[in-house]
Amino acid sequence: MTDDLFALEGTPRWTQTLAPGAVVLRGFAAECAPTLMQMIDQLTRVAPFRQMTTPGGFVMSAAMSNCGSLGWVTDALGYRYTSHDPLTGVPWP
């Protein structure tokens, strides 16, 4: 059985070490989860999740979005960080 990362009710705050330097902070975002989800929804309306294409022409299996001053992208030009969405030319939200 695996733990539900998104279970909110009755979740005490505790940490779970996955590996050296990798920790899950269980329950730490439970109180602000509705606000976080609303903000993610607003961000992804501007910069929708998409499956990017690698320089070799392969479509990535994971869909992603970006926000902030720089966003990670990949396309025929390579892997890089950019301040603007390469599909729309608009700055990341």
CSV table of C-alpha atoms in Angstrom, one decimal:
chain,number,residue,atom,x,y,z
A,1,MET,CA,0.0,0.0,0.0
A,2,THR,CA,1.2,3.5,-0.7
A,3,ASP,CA,0.5,6.7,1.2
A,4,ASP,CA,-2.0,9.2,-0.2
A,5,LEU,CA,0.1,12.4,-0.7
A,6,PHE,CA,-3.1,14.4,-0.9
A,7,ALA,CA,-5.0,13.1,2.1
A,8,LEU,CA,-6.0,16.1,4.2
A,9,GLU,CA,-8.2,15.0,7.0
A,10,GLY,CA,-6.6,13.8,10.2
A,11,THR,CA,-3.1,14.3,8.8
A,12,PRO,CA,-0.6,15.2,11.5
A,13,ARG,CA,2.5,17.1,10.6
A,14,TRP,CA,5.5,14.8,10.3
A,15,THR,CA,8.4,14.2,8.0
A,16,GLN,CA,9.2,11.1,6.1
A,17,THR,CA,12.8,10.7,4.9
A,18,LEU,CA,13.0,9.1,1.4
A,19,ALA,CA,16.8,9.3,1.0
A,20,PRO,CA,19.5,11.6,2.3
A,21,GLY,CA,18.4,15.1,1.5
A,22,ALA,CA,14.9,14.0,0.2
A,23,VAL,CA,12.1,14.5,2.7
A,24,VAL,CA,8.3,14.5,2.4
A,25,LEU,CA,6.7,17.1,4.7
A,26,ARG,CA,3.4,15.3,5.4
A,27,GLY,CA,0.5,17.5,6.5
A,28,PHE,CA,2.5,20.8,6.3
A,29,ALA,CA,0.4,22.2,3.5
A,30,ALA,CA,-3.0,20.7,4.6
A,31,GLU,CA,-4.3,24.0,6.0
A,32,CYS,CA,-3.5,26.0,2.8
A,33,ALA,CA,-4.3,23.3,0.3
A,34,PRO,CA,-7.5,24.9,-1.1
A,35,THR,CA,-5.6,28.2,-1.6
A,36,LEU,CA,-2.7,26.4,-3.3
A,37,MET,CA,-5.0,24.5,-5.6
A,38,GLN,CA,-6.7,27.8,-6.6
A,39,MET,CA,-3.4,29.4,-7.3
A,40,ILE,CA,-2.2,26.4,-9.4
A,41,ASP,CA,-5.5,26.6,-11.3
A,42,GLN,CA,-4.9,30.3,-12.1
A,43,LEU,CA,-1.3,29.7,-13.1
A,44,THR,CA,-2.1,26.8,-15.4
A,45,ARG,CA,-4.8,28.9,-17.2
A,46,VAL,CA,-2.0,31.2,-18.3
A,47,ALA,CA,0.7,28.5,-18.8
A,48,PRO,CA,-1.2,25.2,-19.3
A,49,PHE,CA,0.4,21.8,-18.6
A,50,ARG,CA,2.0,20.4,-21.7
A,51,GLN,CA,4.1,17.5,-22.8
A,52,MET,CA,7.3,19.1,-24.2
A,53,THR,CA,9.4,17.6,-27.0
A,54,THR,CA,13.0,16.8,-26.5
A,55,PRO,CA,15.7,17.9,-29.0
A,56,GLY,CA,15.6,14.4,-30.4
A,57,GLY,CA,11.9,14.7,-31.2
A,58,PHE,CA,10.6,12.6,-28.4
A,59,VAL,CA,7.5,13.7,-26.5
A,60,MET,CA,8.1,13.7,-22.8
A,61,SER,CA,5.7,11.5,-20.8
A,62,ALA,CA,5.3,14.0,-18.0
A,63,ALA,CA,3.2,17.2,-18.5
A,64,MET,CA,4.6,20.3,-16.9
A,65,SER,CA,4.0,24.1,-16.6
A,66,ASN,CA,6.2,26.9,-15.4
A,67,CYS,CA,5.9,30.0,-13.3
A,68,GLY,CA,8.2,32.6,-11.9
A,69,SER,CA,11.1,34.5,-13.5
A,70,LEU,CA,12.5,31.5,-15.4
A,71,GLY,CA,10.9,28.3,-16.7
A,72,TRP,CA,12.5,25.1,-17.9
A,73,VAL,CA,11.7,24.2,-21.5
A,74,THR,CA,12.8,21.7,-24.1
A,75,ASP,CA,12.3,21.7,-27.8
A,76,ALA,CA,14.3,21.3,-31.1
A,77,LEU,CA,16.7,24.1,-29.8
A,78,GLY,CA,17.6,22.1,-26.7
A,79,TYR,CA,17.1,22.2,-22.9
A,80,ARG,CA,17.2,25.6,-21.3
A,81,TYR,CA,15.6,28.1,-18.9
A,82,THR,CA,13.7,31.0,-20.4
A,83,SER,CA,11.8,34.0,-19.1
A,84,HIS,CA,9.0,33.6,-21.7
A,85,ASP,CA,6.8,30.7,-22.8
A,86,PRO,CA,8.2,29.7,-26.2
A,87,LEU,CA,4.8,28.8,-27.6
A,88,THR,CA,3.1,32.1,-26.7
A,89,GLY,CA,6.0,34.5,-26.2
A,90,VAL,CA,4.3,35.6,-23.0
A,91,PRO,CA,6.3,35.9,-19.7
A,92,TRP,CA,5.7,33.0,-17.3
A,93,PRO,CA,3.1,33.9,-14.7
